[in-house]
Coordinates of C-alpha atoms in Angstrom, one line a residue:
X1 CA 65.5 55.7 143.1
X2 CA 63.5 53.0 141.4
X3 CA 64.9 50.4 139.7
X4 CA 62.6 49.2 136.9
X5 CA 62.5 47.1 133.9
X6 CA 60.2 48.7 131.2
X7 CA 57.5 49.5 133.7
X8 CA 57.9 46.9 135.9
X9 CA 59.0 47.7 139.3
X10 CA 61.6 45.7 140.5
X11 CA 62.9 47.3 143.7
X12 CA 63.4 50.9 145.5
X13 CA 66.0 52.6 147.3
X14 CA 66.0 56.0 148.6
X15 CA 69.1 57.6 150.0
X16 CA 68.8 60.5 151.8
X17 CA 70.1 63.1 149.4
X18 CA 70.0 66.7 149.7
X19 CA 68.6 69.0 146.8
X20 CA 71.2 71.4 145.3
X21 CA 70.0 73.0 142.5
X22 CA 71.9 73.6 139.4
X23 CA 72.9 77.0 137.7
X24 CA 72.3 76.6 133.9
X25 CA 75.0 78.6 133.2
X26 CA 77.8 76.5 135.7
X27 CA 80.6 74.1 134.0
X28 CA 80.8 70.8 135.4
X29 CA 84.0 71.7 137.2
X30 CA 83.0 74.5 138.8
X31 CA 79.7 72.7 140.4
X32 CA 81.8 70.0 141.6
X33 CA 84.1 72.1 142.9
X34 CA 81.2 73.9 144.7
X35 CA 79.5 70.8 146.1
X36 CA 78.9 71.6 150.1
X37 CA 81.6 70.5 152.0
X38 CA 79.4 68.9 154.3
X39 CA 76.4 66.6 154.4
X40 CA 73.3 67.4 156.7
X41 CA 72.8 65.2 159.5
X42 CA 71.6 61.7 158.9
X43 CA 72.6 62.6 155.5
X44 CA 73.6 60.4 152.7
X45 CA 74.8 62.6 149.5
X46 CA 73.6 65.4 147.2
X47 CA 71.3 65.4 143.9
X48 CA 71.6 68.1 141.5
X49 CA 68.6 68.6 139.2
X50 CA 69.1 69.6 135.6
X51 CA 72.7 70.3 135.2
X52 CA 74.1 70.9 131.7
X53 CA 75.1 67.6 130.3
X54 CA 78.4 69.0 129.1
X55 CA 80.9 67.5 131.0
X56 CA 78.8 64.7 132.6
X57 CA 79.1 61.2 130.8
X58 CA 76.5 58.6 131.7
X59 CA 77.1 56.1 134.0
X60 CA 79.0 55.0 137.4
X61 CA 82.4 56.9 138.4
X62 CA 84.5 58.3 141.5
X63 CA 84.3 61.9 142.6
X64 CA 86.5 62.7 145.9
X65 CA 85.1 61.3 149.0
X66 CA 81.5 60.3 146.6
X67 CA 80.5 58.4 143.5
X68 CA 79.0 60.5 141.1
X69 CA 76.0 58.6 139.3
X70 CA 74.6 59.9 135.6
X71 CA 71.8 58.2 134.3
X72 CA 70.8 59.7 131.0
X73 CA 71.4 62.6 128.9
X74 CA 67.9 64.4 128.8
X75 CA 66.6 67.2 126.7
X76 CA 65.2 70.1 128.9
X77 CA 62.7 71.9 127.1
X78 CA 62.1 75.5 127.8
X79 CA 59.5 78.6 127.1
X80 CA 61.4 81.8 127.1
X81 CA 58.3 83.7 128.7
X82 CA 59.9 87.9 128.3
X83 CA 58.3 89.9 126.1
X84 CA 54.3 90.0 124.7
X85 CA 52.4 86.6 124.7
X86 CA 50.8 87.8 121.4
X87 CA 54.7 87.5 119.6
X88 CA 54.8 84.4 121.2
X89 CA 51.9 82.4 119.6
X90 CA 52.6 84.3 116.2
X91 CA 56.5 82.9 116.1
X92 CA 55.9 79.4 117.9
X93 CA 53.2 78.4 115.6
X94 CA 51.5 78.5 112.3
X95 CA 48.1 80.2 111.8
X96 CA 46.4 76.7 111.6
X97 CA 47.6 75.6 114.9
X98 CA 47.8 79.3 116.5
X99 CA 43.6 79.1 115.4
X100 CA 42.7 75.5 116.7
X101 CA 44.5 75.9 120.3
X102 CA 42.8 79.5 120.4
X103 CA 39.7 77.2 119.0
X104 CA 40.0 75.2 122.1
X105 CA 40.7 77.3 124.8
X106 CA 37.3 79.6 124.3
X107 CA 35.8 76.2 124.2
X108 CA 36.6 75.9 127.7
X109 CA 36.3 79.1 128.4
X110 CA 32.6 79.4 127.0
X111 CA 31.7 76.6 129.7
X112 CA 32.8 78.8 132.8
X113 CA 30.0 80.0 134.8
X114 CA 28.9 83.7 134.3
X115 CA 31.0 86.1 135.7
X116 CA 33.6 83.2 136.6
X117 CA 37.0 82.1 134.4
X118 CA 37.9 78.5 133.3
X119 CA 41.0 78.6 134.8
X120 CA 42.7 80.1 138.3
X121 CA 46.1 80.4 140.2
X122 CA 46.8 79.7 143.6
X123 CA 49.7 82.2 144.3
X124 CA 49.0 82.9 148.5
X125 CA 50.0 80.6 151.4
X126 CA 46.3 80.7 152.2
X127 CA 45.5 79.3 149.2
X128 CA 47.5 76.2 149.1
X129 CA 45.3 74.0 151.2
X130 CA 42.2 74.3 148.7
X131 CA 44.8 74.2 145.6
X132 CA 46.7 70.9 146.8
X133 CA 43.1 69.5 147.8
X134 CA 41.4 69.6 144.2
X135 CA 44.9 68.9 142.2
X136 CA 45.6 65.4 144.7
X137 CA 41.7 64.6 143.9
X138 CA 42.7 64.7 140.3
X139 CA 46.4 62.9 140.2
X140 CA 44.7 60.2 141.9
X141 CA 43.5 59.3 138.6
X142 CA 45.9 60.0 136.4
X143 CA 48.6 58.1 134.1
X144 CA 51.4 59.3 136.5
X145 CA 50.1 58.4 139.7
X146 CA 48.7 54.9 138.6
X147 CA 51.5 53.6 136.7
X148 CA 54.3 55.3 138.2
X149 CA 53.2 56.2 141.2
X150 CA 54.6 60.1 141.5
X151 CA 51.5 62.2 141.4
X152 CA 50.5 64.9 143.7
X153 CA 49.7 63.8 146.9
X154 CA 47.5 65.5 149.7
X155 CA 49.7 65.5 152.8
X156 CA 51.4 67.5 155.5
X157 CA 55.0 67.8 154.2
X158 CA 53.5 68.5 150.6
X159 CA 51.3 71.2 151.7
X160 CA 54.6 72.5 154.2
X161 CA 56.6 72.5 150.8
X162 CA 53.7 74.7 148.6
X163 CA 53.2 77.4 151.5
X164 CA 57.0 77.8 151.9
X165 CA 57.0 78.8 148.2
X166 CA 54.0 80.7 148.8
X167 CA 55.8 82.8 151.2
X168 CA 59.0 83.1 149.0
X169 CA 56.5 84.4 146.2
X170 CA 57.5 81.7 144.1
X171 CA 54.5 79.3 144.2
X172 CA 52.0 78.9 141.0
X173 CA 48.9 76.5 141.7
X174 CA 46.8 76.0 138.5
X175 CA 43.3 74.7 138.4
X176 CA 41.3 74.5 134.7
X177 CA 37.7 73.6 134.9
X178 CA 35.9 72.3 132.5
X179 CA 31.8 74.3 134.1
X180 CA 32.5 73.9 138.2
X181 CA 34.5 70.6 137.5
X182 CA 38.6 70.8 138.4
X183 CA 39.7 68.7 134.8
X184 CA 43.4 69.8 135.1
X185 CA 46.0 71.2 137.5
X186 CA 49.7 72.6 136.9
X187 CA 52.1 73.1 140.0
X188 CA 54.3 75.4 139.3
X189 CA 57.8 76.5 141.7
X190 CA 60.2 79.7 140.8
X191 CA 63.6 79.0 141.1
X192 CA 65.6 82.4 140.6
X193 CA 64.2 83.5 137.1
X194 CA 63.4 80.2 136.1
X195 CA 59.8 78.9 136.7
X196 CA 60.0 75.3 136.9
X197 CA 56.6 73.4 134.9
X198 CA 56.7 70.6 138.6
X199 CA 53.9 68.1 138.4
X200 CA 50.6 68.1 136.2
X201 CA 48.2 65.8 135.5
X202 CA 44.3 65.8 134.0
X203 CA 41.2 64.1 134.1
X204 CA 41.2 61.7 131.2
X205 CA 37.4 61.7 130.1
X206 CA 37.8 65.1 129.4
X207 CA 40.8 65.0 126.6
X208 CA 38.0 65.6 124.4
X209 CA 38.4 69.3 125.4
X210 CA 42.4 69.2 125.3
X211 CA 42.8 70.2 128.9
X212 CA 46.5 70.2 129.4
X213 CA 47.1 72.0 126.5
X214 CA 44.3 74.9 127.4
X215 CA 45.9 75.1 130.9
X216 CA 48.8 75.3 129.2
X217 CA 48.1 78.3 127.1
X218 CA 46.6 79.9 129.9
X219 CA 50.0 79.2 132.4
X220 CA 52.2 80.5 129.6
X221 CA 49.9 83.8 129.3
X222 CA 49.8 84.6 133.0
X223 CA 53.8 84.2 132.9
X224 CA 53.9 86.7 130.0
X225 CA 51.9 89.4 131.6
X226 CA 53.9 88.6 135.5
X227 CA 57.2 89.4 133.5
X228 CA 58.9 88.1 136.6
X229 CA 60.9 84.9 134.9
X230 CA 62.2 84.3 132.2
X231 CA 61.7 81.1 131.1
X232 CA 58.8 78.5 131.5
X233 CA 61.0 75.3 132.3
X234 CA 59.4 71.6 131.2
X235 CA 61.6 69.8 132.9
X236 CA 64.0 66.7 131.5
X237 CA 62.2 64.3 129.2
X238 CA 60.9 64.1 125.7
X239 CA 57.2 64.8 125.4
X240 CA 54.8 65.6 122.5
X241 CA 53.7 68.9 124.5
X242 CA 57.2 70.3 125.3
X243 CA 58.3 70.0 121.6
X244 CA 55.2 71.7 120.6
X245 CA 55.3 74.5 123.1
X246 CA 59.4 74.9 123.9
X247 CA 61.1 77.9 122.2
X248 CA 64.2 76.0 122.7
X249 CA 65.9 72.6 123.8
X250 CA 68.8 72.5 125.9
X251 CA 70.8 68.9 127.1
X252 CA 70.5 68.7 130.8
X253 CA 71.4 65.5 133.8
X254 CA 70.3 65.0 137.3
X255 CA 73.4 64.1 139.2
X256 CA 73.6 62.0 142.1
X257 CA 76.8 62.0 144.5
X258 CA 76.8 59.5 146.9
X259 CA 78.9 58.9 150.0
X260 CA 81.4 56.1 148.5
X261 CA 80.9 54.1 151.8
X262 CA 79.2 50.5 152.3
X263 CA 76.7 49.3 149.4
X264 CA 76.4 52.5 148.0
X265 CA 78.5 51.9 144.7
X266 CA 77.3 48.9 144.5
X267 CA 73.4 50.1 144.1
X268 CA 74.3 52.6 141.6
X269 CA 76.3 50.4 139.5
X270 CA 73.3 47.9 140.0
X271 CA 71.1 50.9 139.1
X272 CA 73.1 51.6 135.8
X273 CA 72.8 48.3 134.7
X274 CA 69.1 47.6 135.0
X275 CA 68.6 51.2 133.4
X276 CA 71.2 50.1 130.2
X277 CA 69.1 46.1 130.2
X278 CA 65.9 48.3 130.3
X279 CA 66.3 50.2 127.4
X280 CA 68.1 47.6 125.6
X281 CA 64.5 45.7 125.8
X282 CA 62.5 48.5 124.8
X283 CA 64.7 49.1 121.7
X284 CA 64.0 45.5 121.1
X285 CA 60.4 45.5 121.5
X286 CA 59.9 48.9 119.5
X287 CA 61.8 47.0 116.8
X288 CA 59.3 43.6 116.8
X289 CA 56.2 45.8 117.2
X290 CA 55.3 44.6 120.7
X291 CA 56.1 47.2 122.7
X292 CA 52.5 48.9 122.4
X293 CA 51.0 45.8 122.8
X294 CA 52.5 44.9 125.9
X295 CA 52.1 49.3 127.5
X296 CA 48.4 48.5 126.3
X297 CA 48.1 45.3 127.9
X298 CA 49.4 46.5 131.2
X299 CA 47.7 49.4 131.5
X300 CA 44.1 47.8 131.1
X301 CA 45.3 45.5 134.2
X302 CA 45.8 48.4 136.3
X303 CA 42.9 50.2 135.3
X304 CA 44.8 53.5 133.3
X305 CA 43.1 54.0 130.1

């Protein structure tokens, strides 16, 4: 849990919190009612990743032997991926877009060596290694990692993660290449019939050639023909991209229940109140004009372009 103030990083703290993830179709009574009766060892609490919002309200509150700790109300964006990808580009967009994103990706794809394709999927725990190895060398650079510091990184319990998918059949591993270069890389996890859209990144010099969103088309037409899940799930957060690709927007939270014992309460209330003076400032600088000014200015000092 970071605790920032517009992009500055002010502090961290991590609880150790076990992963529970959330049924889409659950009432909020009914997942706290089914919260594990017990904590792993060493344990601290649980975090449940994109609940529905209904029933949820932001901010700071008992919950039985926890505190239960909403942050924001999120959008969750979402491809529903059944049926033929062909009715998909003709209902999600317009002939003028549908032609320049099909414009861009045989760009790409006219730059691939002979006999080779611009783009590949890492689906195999053998294949992990070499996937995680080219998409860590390319989140290095990227917006995510530099300024916010949550890009993919190349290590044991990362790679442990991927293969463990790998074996359950639900990993996805996406490389595009602009020639023999690695521009842009999509990891992709199944949960259930939900694919989950986990960490991406690309090479900046090369937005010229639109490389998230020819990855992009290319993930959404390789979950088409699988016809294994049903949706294509962006995750919480607005973002150009998701609005332009979702066939739908849902309201989602992550919650966080925390043991109610020692400091605890006291770092999520702290937590709540940074997050509320946070956005308070942004509002205030979107309203003077200087909040692009200032994203601009700190970006060239860390080297992000």
């Amino acid at each position: 849990m970071r605790y920032r103030l517009g992009e500055l990083l002010l502090a961290q703290w991590w609880p150790r919190l076990a992963l529970v993830q959330a049924d889409p179709q659950q009432s909020a009574e009914a997942l706290r009612a089914q919260l594990p009766p017990s904590l792993p060892e060493g344990g601290e609490g649980f975090v449940v990743r994109g609940a529905p919002a209904a029933g949820f309200p932001l901010g700071v509150r008992r919950c039985g032997a926890y505190v239960e700790y909403v942050a924001r109300h999120d959008p969750l964006h979402v491809v529903d991926v059944a049926g033929p990808f062909d009715d998909y580009l003709r209902r999600q967009f317009s002939p003028k877009s549908r032609q320049n994103l099909q414009r861009s990706v045989r760009k790409v794809d006219a730059l691939a060596p002979a006999g080779a394709l611009a783009w590949t999927v890492a689906t195999a725990p053998g294949e992990m290694a070499a996937f995680l190895r080219q998409a860590a060398a390319i989140s290095r650079h990227t917006y995510q990692t530099k300024m916010l510091g949550v890009g993919l990184e190349d290590n044991a319990s990362t790679l442990a993660a991927f293969e463990a998918a790998a074996h359950e059949g639900q990993a996805r591993g996406y490389l595009l290449h602009v020639g023999t270069q690695p521009v842009a890389f999509a990891w992709c996890r199944g949960q259930g019939r939900r694919m989950l859209y986990d960490t991406i990144g690309y090479l900046t010099e090369h937005s010229a050639h639109s490389p998230g969103a020819v990855l992009l088309f290319h993930i959404l037409a390789d979950l088409h023909a699988a016809g294994r899940w049903d949706v294509l799930d962006f995750g919480p957060g607005e973002a150009q991209y998701k609005a332009h690709f979702a066939t739908r927007c849902d309201t989602a939270v992550d919650l966080y229940f925390v043991q109610s014992q020692g400091l605890n309460g006291a770092r999520l209330q702290a937590h709540w109140i940074l997050l509320r003076a946070s956005m308070a400032l942004s509002h205030w600088l979107d309203r003077t004009g200087l909040k692009k000014r200032i994203k601009q200015l700190v970006r060239r000092l860390r080297g992000v372009r």
